[in-house]
XYZ file of C-alpha atoms in Angstrom:
696
model
C 0.000 0.000 0.000
C 1.502 3.353 -1.004
C 1.310 6.164 1.551
C 1.269 9.891 0.859
C 3.269 12.047 3.303
C 0.442 14.380 4.239
C -3.257 14.378 3.458
C -6.388 16.244 4.473
C -8.748 14.793 7.008
C -11.777 13.293 5.236
C -15.432 13.157 6.187
C -14.972 11.509 9.588
C -12.503 9.597 11.721
C -13.773 6.366 10.163
C -12.202 7.460 6.855
C -8.898 8.683 8.305
C -7.061 5.495 7.423
C -8.539 5.456 3.937
C -7.321 8.992 3.287
C -3.773 7.713 3.029
C -4.552 5.325 0.173
C -3.296 5.700 -3.345
C -4.689 2.648 -5.120
C -4.257 2.220 -8.807
C -7.437 3.394 -10.532
C -8.830 1.793 -13.679
C -12.015 3.106 -15.264
C -13.506 0.899 -17.979
C -16.163 2.954 -19.724
C -17.948 0.853 -22.342
C -19.917 2.361 -25.209
C -23.733 2.027 -25.462
C -23.695 -0.853 -22.967
C -27.208 -1.362 -21.621
C -28.356 -2.250 -18.112
C -29.525 -5.756 -19.066
C -26.492 -6.763 -21.114
C -24.468 -8.685 -18.515
C -25.091 -11.878 -16.645
C -24.778 -10.119 -13.285
C -27.542 -7.740 -14.387
C -29.945 -10.458 -15.439
C -28.938 -11.373 -18.988
C -29.819 -14.953 -19.880
C -26.655 -17.046 -19.823
C -28.034 -19.136 -22.655
C -27.880 -16.047 -24.882
C -24.664 -14.318 -23.863
C -21.752 -15.076 -21.562
C -19.995 -12.269 -19.656
C -17.707 -14.123 -17.232
C -15.185 -11.297 -16.798
C -17.764 -8.604 -16.140
C -19.549 -11.025 -13.808
C -16.237 -11.600 -12.056
C -16.116 -7.910 -11.142
C -19.555 -8.245 -9.566
C -18.553 -11.415 -7.730
C -15.323 -9.905 -6.416
C -16.656 -6.406 -5.891
C -19.819 -4.345 -5.546
C -22.698 -4.109 -8.004
C -24.750 -0.913 -8.166
C -28.401 -1.085 -9.183
C -29.020 2.666 -9.601
C -25.962 4.114 -11.311
C -26.684 6.734 -13.933
C -24.968 8.572 -16.736
C -25.384 12.337 -16.942
C -26.510 12.159 -20.572
C -28.125 9.561 -22.783
C -25.352 10.034 -25.366
C -21.602 9.665 -25.200
C -19.581 12.900 -25.348
C -21.516 14.656 -22.560
C -21.215 11.688 -20.190
C -17.513 11.280 -20.954
C -17.029 14.949 -20.158
C -18.789 14.421 -16.826
C -16.748 11.342 -15.940
C -13.482 13.177 -16.513
C -14.483 16.556 -14.992
C -17.259 15.889 -12.467
C -19.420 18.498 -14.200
C -22.667 18.289 -16.141
C -21.789 18.848 -19.789
C -24.903 20.905 -20.503
C -23.210 23.688 -18.523
C -20.845 23.999 -21.500
C -21.577 24.963 -25.100
C -22.681 21.380 -25.815
C -26.377 21.553 -24.901
C -27.581 18.724 -27.135
C -26.139 15.942 -29.253
C -22.453 15.026 -29.261
C -19.153 16.468 -30.395
C -18.101 15.897 -33.979
C -14.916 14.172 -35.128
C -13.574 17.661 -35.871
C -14.509 19.439 -32.627
C -11.836 21.169 -30.534
C -10.863 19.839 -27.107
C -13.961 20.325 -24.975
C -12.169 20.334 -21.613
C -10.306 23.493 -20.662
C -6.629 22.711 -20.070
C -6.856 24.499 -16.703
C -9.915 22.581 -15.462
C -9.550 20.037 -12.656
C -10.132 16.555 -14.011
C -9.399 12.932 -13.169
C -5.996 12.973 -14.848
C -4.771 16.263 -13.385
C -6.080 15.324 -9.931
C -4.225 12.016 -9.833
C -1.162 13.405 -11.601
C -0.832 15.779 -8.661
C -0.627 12.746 -6.381
C 2.162 11.078 -8.304
C 0.116 8.869 -10.611
C 1.096 7.752 -14.074
C -1.913 8.377 -16.321
C -3.207 7.051 -19.636
C -6.285 7.453 -21.826
C -6.707 4.470 -24.143
C -9.738 3.826 -26.345
C -12.553 5.981 -27.621
C -11.883 9.653 -26.840
C -14.715 11.741 -28.355
C -13.852 14.837 -26.333
C -12.218 16.750 -29.160
C -8.690 17.708 -30.186
C -7.141 21.082 -30.839
C -8.081 24.652 -30.075
C -10.634 26.483 -32.183
C -9.869 29.962 -33.490
C -13.511 30.901 -33.046
C -14.419 30.431 -36.693
C -17.333 28.087 -37.490
C -15.166 26.777 -40.345
C -12.512 25.487 -37.914
C -11.890 21.729 -37.924
C -9.333 19.482 -36.278
C -6.481 18.919 -38.721
C -5.533 15.248 -38.441
C -2.619 15.695 -40.845
C -0.761 17.832 -38.284
C 0.088 17.888 -34.590
C -3.148 17.488 -32.642
C -2.969 19.759 -29.647
C -4.298 20.494 -27.128
C -5.550 17.018 -26.346
C -5.390 14.411 -23.567
C -1.708 15.105 -22.866
C -2.564 18.733 -22.137
C -5.053 17.966 -19.366
C -2.932 15.541 -17.354
C -2.600 12.279 -19.255
C 0.926 10.955 -19.834
C -0.069 8.643 -22.673
C -2.908 8.491 -25.155
C -3.847 5.941 -27.776
C -7.333 6.313 -29.073
C -10.121 6.327 -31.576
C -10.845 10.041 -32.182
C -14.645 9.915 -31.975
C -16.650 6.744 -32.595
C -16.178 3.234 -33.847
C -16.732 3.699 -37.569
C -16.023 7.442 -37.493
C -14.842 9.325 -40.586
C -11.263 9.542 -39.322
C -10.636 5.805 -39.576
C -7.311 6.106 -37.735
C -5.875 5.925 -34.248
C -4.290 8.880 -32.490
C -1.196 8.285 -30.366
C -0.278 11.161 -28.086
C -0.228 14.213 -30.425
C -0.268 12.661 -33.904
C -2.239 10.208 -35.977
C -0.633 6.821 -35.427
C 1.723 6.051 -38.302
C 1.067 9.343 -40.135
C 3.371 9.296 -43.153
C 2.854 12.706 -44.707
C 1.194 15.993 -43.863
C 2.194 18.864 -41.605
C 4.876 16.880 -39.802
C 7.875 18.711 -38.295
C 10.994 18.247 -40.390
C 13.034 15.248 -39.331
C 10.259 13.717 -37.218
C 9.139 10.153 -37.884
C 5.741 9.343 -36.437
C 5.606 5.891 -34.786
C 3.312 3.393 -36.473
C 2.674 -0.309 -37.030
C 4.784 -2.649 -39.129
C 3.748 -2.674 -42.778
C 2.598 -6.302 -42.578
C 0.483 -5.791 -39.450
C -2.982 -7.188 -40.263
C -4.605 -5.019 -37.582
C -4.325 -2.186 -40.121
C -5.095 -1.631 -43.794
C -4.257 0.912 -46.443
C -7.766 2.075 -47.321
C -10.824 2.991 -45.280
C -14.046 3.561 -47.197
C -17.593 4.724 -46.659
C -18.553 1.088 -46.039
C -16.305 1.108 -42.961
C -18.154 4.023 -41.377
C -21.163 3.726 -39.115
C -24.172 3.145 -41.347
C -22.019 3.629 -44.452
C -23.202 7.237 -44.567
C -20.056 9.335 -44.792
C -16.882 9.596 -46.832
C -13.752 9.193 -44.672
C -11.236 12.020 -44.571
C -8.141 11.481 -46.757
C -5.076 10.722 -44.650
C -1.754 9.120 -45.500
C -1.731 6.803 -42.497
C -2.527 3.190 -41.541
C -6.292 2.771 -41.301
C -8.274 0.909 -38.704
C -9.737 -2.538 -39.354
C -13.117 -2.497 -37.621
C -13.022 -6.140 -36.530
C -9.594 -5.612 -34.962
C -10.205 -2.360 -33.104
C -11.180 -4.069 -29.852
C -8.161 -6.439 -29.836
C -5.849 -3.517 -30.618
C -7.247 -1.382 -27.780
C -7.190 -4.303 -25.347
C -3.569 -5.009 -26.198
C -2.639 -1.351 -25.721
C -4.398 -1.156 -22.341
C -2.954 -4.424 -21.052
C 0.499 -3.537 -22.365
C 0.449 -0.154 -20.633
C -0.507 -1.792 -17.332
C 2.350 -4.272 -17.679
C 4.826 -1.389 -18.028
C 3.847 0.231 -14.717
C 6.104 0.079 -11.670
C 4.698 -1.391 -8.480
C 5.901 1.527 -6.364
C 4.168 4.146 -8.551
C 0.366 4.384 -8.668
C -1.358 4.645 -12.023
C -4.658 5.736 -13.516
C -5.983 4.110 -16.680
C -9.020 5.596 -18.399
C -9.906 2.729 -20.715
C -12.788 3.264 -23.110
C -13.589 0.327 -25.424
C -15.529 1.054 -28.607
C -17.811 -1.928 -27.984
C -20.738 -2.178 -28.071
C -21.302 0.887 -30.306
C -22.390 0.417 -33.920
C -21.116 -0.802 -36.323
C -21.306 -4.231 -34.727
C -17.993 -5.836 -35.692
C -16.923 -8.726 -33.460
C -13.587 -10.243 -34.383
C -13.658 -13.338 -36.569
C -12.888 -15.685 -33.694
C -15.862 -14.279 -31.739
C -18.386 -14.418 -34.576
C -21.201 -16.885 -33.986
C -20.193 -17.593 -30.392
C -23.381 -16.261 -28.770
C -27.006 -17.258 -29.230
C -27.997 -13.589 -29.561
C -26.532 -13.013 -33.005
C -23.745 -10.585 -33.938
C -24.718 -8.154 -31.172
C -24.365 -10.912 -28.591
C -20.936 -11.674 -30.067
C -20.082 -7.972 -29.767
C -21.034 -7.971 -26.082
C -18.837 -10.996 -25.558
C -16.025 -9.147 -27.355
C -16.369 -6.397 -24.764
C -16.262 -8.969 -21.986
C -13.111 -10.498 -23.433
C -11.499 -7.070 -23.401
C -12.423 -6.614 -19.741
C -10.828 -9.974 -19.113
C -7.650 -8.806 -20.838
C -7.386 -5.825 -18.485
C -8.061 -7.953 -15.400
C -5.480 -10.507 -16.509
C -2.885 -7.763 -16.932
C -3.534 -6.678 -13.342
C -3.317 -10.273 -12.116
C -0.108 -10.970 -14.020
C 1.508 -7.839 -12.605
C 0.394 -8.667 -9.068
C -1.561 -5.408 -8.861
C -5.176 -6.543 -8.531
C -5.359 -6.333 -4.732
C -4.536 -2.647 -4.654
C -6.374 -1.527 -7.782
C -9.804 0.077 -7.849
C -11.531 -1.050 -11.043
C -14.781 0.684 -11.999
C -16.762 -0.542 -15.007
C -19.717 1.279 -16.492
C -21.122 2.676 -19.748
C -21.456 6.143 -21.268
C -25.201 5.693 -21.805
C -27.835 3.013 -22.176
C -28.017 0.538 -25.005
C -29.473 1.051 -28.454
C -32.993 -0.372 -28.529
C -35.251 0.164 -31.528
C -37.178 -3.078 -32.063
C -39.062 -1.478 -34.955
C -35.802 -1.351 -36.957
C -33.836 -4.160 -38.508
C -30.471 -4.030 -36.767
C -28.216 -6.362 -34.747
C -29.720 -5.193 -31.459
C -33.174 -6.143 -32.731
C -31.955 -9.613 -33.684
C -30.624 -10.004 -30.148
C -33.924 -8.752 -28.708
C -35.909 -11.228 -30.776
C -33.640 -13.960 -29.441
C -34.627 -12.894 -25.914
C -31.932 -10.425 -24.850
C -33.259 -7.368 -23.000
C -30.512 -4.896 -23.841
C -31.657 -2.399 -21.187
C -33.417 -4.873 -18.925
C -36.963 -3.843 -18.090
C -36.197 -0.130 -18.323
C -38.084 2.104 -20.720
C -36.291 3.760 -23.586
C -32.879 3.672 -25.156
C -29.776 5.649 -25.890
C -30.728 9.252 -26.810
C -33.977 9.213 -24.815
C -34.963 10.860 -21.521
C -36.168 7.531 -20.116
C -34.207 5.397 -17.660
C -33.068 3.071 -20.432
C -30.898 5.927 -21.660
C -29.240 6.642 -18.285
C -29.375 3.716 -15.866
C -26.343 1.577 -16.628
C -24.214 -1.189 -15.146
C -21.716 0.007 -12.551
C -19.300 -2.387 -10.905
C -16.529 -1.491 -8.484
C -13.786 -3.871 -7.342
C -11.037 -3.011 -4.891
C -10.132 -6.216 -3.051
C -8.279 -4.336 -0.319
C -11.322 -2.236 0.590
C -14.602 -3.090 -1.163
C -16.603 -6.040 0.218
C -16.916 -8.766 -2.406
C -20.207 -9.982 -3.801
C -22.233 -7.072 -2.428
C -24.979 -4.949 -3.928
C -25.685 -1.231 -3.469
C -29.019 0.430 -4.277
C -27.719 3.965 -3.689
C -28.446 6.443 -6.485
C -25.152 7.618 -7.972
C -24.064 9.506 -11.069
C -20.980 8.851 -13.164
C -20.133 12.485 -12.443
C -19.438 11.314 -8.869
C -16.291 9.425 -9.853
C -14.087 12.516 -9.557
C -15.208 13.532 -6.048
C -14.985 9.901 -4.955
C -11.436 9.612 -6.257
C -10.513 12.886 -4.569
C -11.772 11.484 -1.280
C -9.691 8.334 -1.725
C -6.429 10.240 -2.214
C -7.318 12.853 0.392
C -7.690 15.795 -1.967
C -10.016 18.572 -0.872
C -12.038 19.779 -3.824
C -11.994 23.459 -4.774
C -15.092 25.598 -4.264
C -18.168 24.099 -5.929
C -18.458 26.993 -8.336
C -14.978 26.474 -9.768
C -14.472 22.714 -10.317
C -16.196 19.323 -9.963
C -19.402 21.338 -9.853
C -21.749 18.360 -9.883
C -19.638 15.582 -8.351
C -20.617 13.956 -5.044
C -18.457 11.687 -2.917
C -19.735 8.106 -3.355
C -16.904 6.510 -1.371
C -19.118 5.362 1.526
C -21.395 3.687 -1.025
C -18.426 1.950 -2.642
C -17.117 0.694 0.672
C -20.527 -0.326 1.998
C -20.113 1.924 5.024
C -22.845 1.139 7.531
C -25.446 3.859 8.174
C -23.791 6.215 5.679
C -26.109 8.901 4.285
C -27.137 8.666 0.613
C -24.496 9.760 -1.867
C -26.881 12.303 -3.336
C -30.472 13.338 -2.724
C -30.974 14.615 -6.242
C -29.587 14.129 -9.726
C -30.051 15.806 -13.090
C -30.045 13.852 -16.339
C -30.179 15.245 -19.859
C -31.203 13.638 -23.141
C -29.610 13.919 -26.558
C -32.363 16.355 -27.537
C -31.580 18.646 -24.615
C -34.530 17.540 -22.486
C -33.877 17.792 -18.747
C -35.120 15.491 -16.013
C -34.420 15.594 -12.298
C -34.622 12.836 -9.720
C -35.140 13.128 -5.986
C -35.949 10.114 -3.875
C -38.563 8.024 -5.629
C -39.549 10.840 -7.974
C -38.410 11.659 -11.481
C -39.710 14.805 -13.139
C -39.253 15.216 -16.883
C -39.294 18.877 -17.889
C -40.180 17.896 -21.443
C -38.576 20.823 -23.285
C -36.006 19.878 -25.950
C -33.751 22.327 -27.733
C -35.798 24.004 -30.424
C -33.669 23.018 -33.417
C -34.181 19.263 -33.292
C -35.148 17.641 -36.561
C -38.865 17.403 -37.415
C -38.654 13.618 -37.580
C -37.230 13.456 -34.066
C -39.861 15.879 -32.810
C -42.483 13.468 -34.101
C -40.993 10.114 -33.090
C -40.053 11.257 -29.585
C -43.095 13.411 -28.956
C -43.876 11.432 -25.815
C -40.669 12.821 -24.248
C -41.470 16.454 -25.041
C -44.047 17.191 -22.350
C -43.838 17.633 -18.560
C -44.263 14.336 -16.699
C -43.779 12.946 -13.207
C -42.989 9.322 -12.378
C -42.739 7.365 -9.159
C -39.752 5.142 -9.964
C -40.165 3.089 -6.810
C -43.625 1.891 -7.802
C -43.237 2.386 -11.539
C -39.615 1.761 -12.603
C -40.702 1.336 -16.232
C -42.076 4.909 -16.299
C -45.515 3.925 -17.514
C -47.816 6.235 -15.518
C -47.523 10.014 -15.383
C -48.683 11.098 -11.908
C -48.033 14.828 -12.269
C -51.710 15.710 -11.915
C -51.891 13.843 -8.612
C -48.787 15.458 -7.126
C -48.584 19.109 -8.222
C -46.584 19.955 -5.101
C -43.840 17.510 -6.166
C -43.802 18.962 -9.671
C -43.432 22.457 -8.243
C -40.620 21.399 -5.900
C -38.636 19.540 -8.534
C -39.139 22.246 -11.143
C -37.801 24.869 -8.749
C -34.901 22.623 -7.752
C -33.962 21.955 -11.370
C -33.956 25.663 -12.160
C -31.922 26.490 -9.078
C -29.191 23.967 -9.886
C -29.283 24.800 -13.575
C -29.047 28.552 -13.074
C -26.747 28.407 -10.050
C -23.801 26.875 -11.899
C -23.288 23.868 -9.617
C -25.166 21.179 -7.673
C -22.487 19.735 -5.379
C -23.815 22.267 -2.886
C -27.019 24.275 -2.887
C -26.291 27.399 -4.952
C -27.900 30.748 -4.155
C -31.048 31.702 -5.981
C -30.202 33.474 -9.224
C -32.564 36.248 -10.213
C -32.927 36.237 -13.968
C -32.834 39.616 -15.596
C -33.551 40.253 -19.230
C -30.414 41.270 -21.064
C -30.946 44.917 -21.956
C -29.734 46.521 -25.176
C -28.812 50.153 -25.561
C -31.697 52.264 -26.880
C -31.957 52.085 -30.648
C -30.585 55.260 -32.245
C -30.745 56.459 -35.835
C -33.157 57.613 -38.499
C -36.198 55.320 -38.765
C -36.784 53.938 -42.244
C -39.123 50.991 -41.549
C -41.528 50.419 -38.656
C -43.992 47.541 -38.224
C -45.455 46.784 -34.797
C -47.236 43.680 -36.206
C -50.360 44.365 -34.141
C -52.144 43.902 -37.444
C -51.202 42.368 -40.783
C -48.645 44.753 -42.299
C -49.573 46.420 -45.609
C -47.649 46.104 -48.845
C -44.828 45.810 -49.636
C -44.985 43.242 -46.811
C -45.993 39.866 -48.252
C -46.798 36.520 -46.665
C -45.242 34.059 -49.108
C -45.581 30.672 -47.460
C -47.130 29.060 -44.423
C -49.806 30.482 -42.182
C -49.595 33.990 -40.736
C -52.014 35.265 -38.094
C -52.222 38.197 -35.706
C -52.951 37.605 -32.028
C -51.881 39.112 -28.727
C -50.464 42.202 -30.455
C -47.993 40.176 -32.523
C -47.850 38.339 -35.828
C -47.337 34.579 -35.727
C -46.008 32.435 -38.537
C -46.358 28.666 -38.681
C -44.898 26.138 -41.092
C -47.709 23.939 -42.347
C -47.595 20.169 -42.363
C -46.082 18.732 -45.537
C -44.675 22.182 -46.347
C -41.067 21.762 -47.483
C -39.884 25.314 -46.880
C -40.422 27.515 -43.875
C -43.257 29.959 -43.351
C -42.063 33.271 -44.845
C -43.008 36.920 -44.341
C -41.110 39.286 -46.665
C -40.614 42.993 -46.039
C -38.456 45.935 -47.118
C -34.924 46.596 -45.840
C -33.781 49.781 -47.662
C -30.386 50.269 -46.014
C -26.703 49.555 -46.524
C -25.463 50.318 -43.013
C -27.888 50.465 -40.128
C -29.812 48.372 -37.607
C -32.709 45.938 -37.898
C -34.422 45.029 -34.622
C -37.532 43.088 -33.595
C -38.905 40.958 -30.788
C -38.931 37.198 -31.293
C -40.854 34.443 -29.513
C -39.770 30.988 -30.716
C -42.796 29.331 -29.114
C -42.981 25.893 -30.813
C -40.659 26.654 -33.744
C -37.511 24.649 -34.259
C -35.700 27.738 -35.487
C -36.141 31.171 -37.006
C -34.101 32.317 -39.993
C -33.741 35.960 -40.975
C -32.819 35.871 -44.662
C -31.522 39.163 -46.029
C -31.314 39.736 -49.781
C -29.069 42.380 -51.298
C -30.193 44.789 -54.009
C -31.056 42.955 -57.190
C -31.431 39.668 -55.336
C -28.079 38.305 -56.472
C -26.718 37.618 -52.981
C -28.211 36.770 -49.615
C -27.136 35.891 -46.101
C -28.941 34.717 -42.999
C -29.082 34.882 -39.230
C -30.522 31.693 -37.707
C -31.781 31.560 -34.126
C -32.834 28.497 -32.155
C -33.206 28.029 -28.419
C -29.624 26.753 -28.219
C -27.676 28.542 -30.940
C -27.342 31.618 -33.130
C -25.416 31.494 -36.367
C -24.638 33.719 -39.348
C -23.931 32.416 -42.840
C -23.763 33.566 -46.444
C -26.213 31.660 -48.629
C -25.243 30.096 -51.969
C -25.554 32.514 -54.870
C -28.026 31.927 -57.657
C -26.965 28.903 -59.660
C -24.627 27.587 -56.934
C -25.117 24.227 -55.246
C -26.883 24.316 -51.900
C -23.793 23.013 -50.107
C -21.936 26.226 -50.932
C -23.048 27.875 -47.707
C -20.283 29.990 -46.123
C -20.437 29.882 -42.295
C -19.497 33.248 -40.807
C -20.173 32.927 -37.080
C -21.799 30.620 -34.560
C -22.420 30.845 -30.829
C -24.329 28.797 -28.273
C -27.109 30.457 -26.317
C -30.062 29.517 -24.153
C -33.450 31.017 -24.922
C -36.721 30.510 -23.112
C -38.936 29.507 -26.034
C -42.027 30.884 -24.318
C -40.576 34.336 -23.713
C -40.033 37.372 -25.932
C -36.440 38.272 -26.805
C -35.152 41.282 -28.734
C -33.016 40.372 -31.742
C -30.836 43.220 -32.981
C -28.855 43.019 -36.230
C -26.278 45.754 -36.921
C -24.694 46.277 -40.355
C -21.445 48.257 -40.577
C -19.489 47.882 -43.796
C -18.767 44.224 -44.392
C -19.430 43.292 -40.736
C -22.679 42.035 -39.246
C -23.356 41.866 -35.490
C -26.281 39.901 -34.045
C -27.374 40.309 -30.423
C -29.983 38.405 -28.446
C -30.437 37.641 -24.744
C -26.935 38.771 -23.786
C -25.199 36.840 -26.562
C -23.321 38.682 -29.309
C -21.990 37.108 -32.469
C -20.143 38.809 -35.345
C -19.352 37.836 -38.910
C -17.558 39.437 -41.834
C -18.046 39.037 -45.595
C -18.003 41.435 -48.582
C -21.673 40.662 -49.300
C -22.626 42.154 -45.921
C -21.443 45.560 -47.137
C -23.753 45.623 -50.157
C -27.020 47.570 -50.267
C -29.848 45.545 -48.738
C -33.307 45.181 -50.242
C -35.408 42.549 -48.468
C -35.777 40.981 -45.028
C -37.451 37.578 -44.922
C -38.748 36.374 -41.563
C -38.822 32.575 -41.873
C -40.190 30.045 -39.375
C -39.291 26.366 -39.423
C -40.818 23.333 -37.694
C -43.543 25.032 -35.693
C -44.804 28.498 -34.841
C -42.946 31.682 -33.867
C -44.073 35.225 -33.097
C -42.754 38.663 -34.105
C -43.480 42.193 -32.928
C -42.071 45.717 -32.827
C -39.885 45.581 -35.942
C -37.818 48.683 -36.600
C -35.097 49.598 -39.085
C -32.872 52.640 -38.631
C -29.903 54.031 -40.496
């Protein structure tokens, strides 16, 4: 057992001895691994075999109510590493792209930097999906995989990195080792540097990587002069790298391994020697591939004589994929009898428990009682605070780091009469829908980001309304009891807003009084005024959709089966000046202000949703639609039921858009041309407008 020279006193005298521990820490974070996909969580042994994962349960502690922070990967991975809800960042829905910059600030406390401070060797091996590089602020910026990739894992505390940039089957089709694509042969490589790579005859790699290798076969891979991944060999390669790194560690130096297998994410590609081994089809084989990888890590610990003093935590970034209406490997497994997410409702992406409640196993032979079960509600965001407690590190103020991480160490150790790890927990779906849990209750706010796709808005409509569930009596979330318990709805709604607005939830934040972001009074010579209390006269024209006046505003709605948005066209007779109006997104997915220059040859647009504002130049007449030129983009958060003033300022070739305290600027020669028309366009629902003014 390694001892630190001096450590802070922990929660109580009962933890004083534990505060001196520096166990090795191994996190195994699987991908899309559902609650019912292991033998120790109820999977039928006749369908799949998970002996290594079951071994962790037998030799450690199995949690029945462990939850991810998001029902998709990047946000949960951010939370695991930082102890912070990812929706507090610019990523308020969906996931990061293969070309996103590093999403973790290099100065932010995280698992690697925390343990590095305590003398640990650190490594991140496997799926990364937290971005590489530093954006210059331009919406055109993309990670350049042909050059040095920095900042990245090595810049936040990891000593070694070998990983898949985003997803299994991503468009990169390569591995990244430390700061360069593994085996990169040409590109922006410093003179005289040779990038390490595999032997030319290594069958774990190939020379070409095509659209067929990507997830769903939907995208063309990026061109790179580097060895390409072989999908069926990705898991063996990652397992070998993880096990090899463990074998290199010295017994007198603690280590932290953040190991993130790509299994069981699509595409489902078990290695040839695993194919056909399960009775649940290829997906069952894929699960067993994951289990074999877990076994490889455990064997490496055993062989090195390190198992006794190593804390191994296994979980998943979100629930499993479950769409029985679609023909896919998971459906084949389901038809064979495998309940990917057990009896939980929903799937990856959703706001239901099937998207969040995941396996969580913790083994630390020196401390954790073997073969035990814990029903405590925990979040994967709690791993950081728990680790800090183990090494005796006092966390900084809740508003500065580990904002949403609670110490689950008593739950891990099975400490008798310990209070619950947390009384409340926030979860967040891929669509940006919030839910909060407290005790037996789960309240779904039911408000997604406004710019979700129409198809998603339709297929997941049952998630987009306020609902209350009693998970103790109704774990499958069948019956909405909000009408019977309005006091619970009120309490949880207020609690959600307080934690959301307060910036942290590790402690109770002060109440934040929201104030509307005020703009300076509009100055200039008025050239257009339309209060929209009635239908505006010509030259205003309603071109598409339905336009009605109510409540002293004009409301536009895109009709069903209408391809283009609902459009109201009006005059904009200025070159430089300001256009301003009040906007209420209401049920609309987004609003686009399309501005045409004199003669109609050029146009540009400002697009506003509840989560983002962006500026772009539109394709010119005769150009392909993909010739859009992004000029600026910024995340924001709008209350879709409230009125917000949108102000657009034109000065030469620069455009500035302001709304709700967010300012975004773009530059293009077309902006400096004389304007002629302003088109107010509404997509995917209804939005309102009032008090439009133009000055110069």
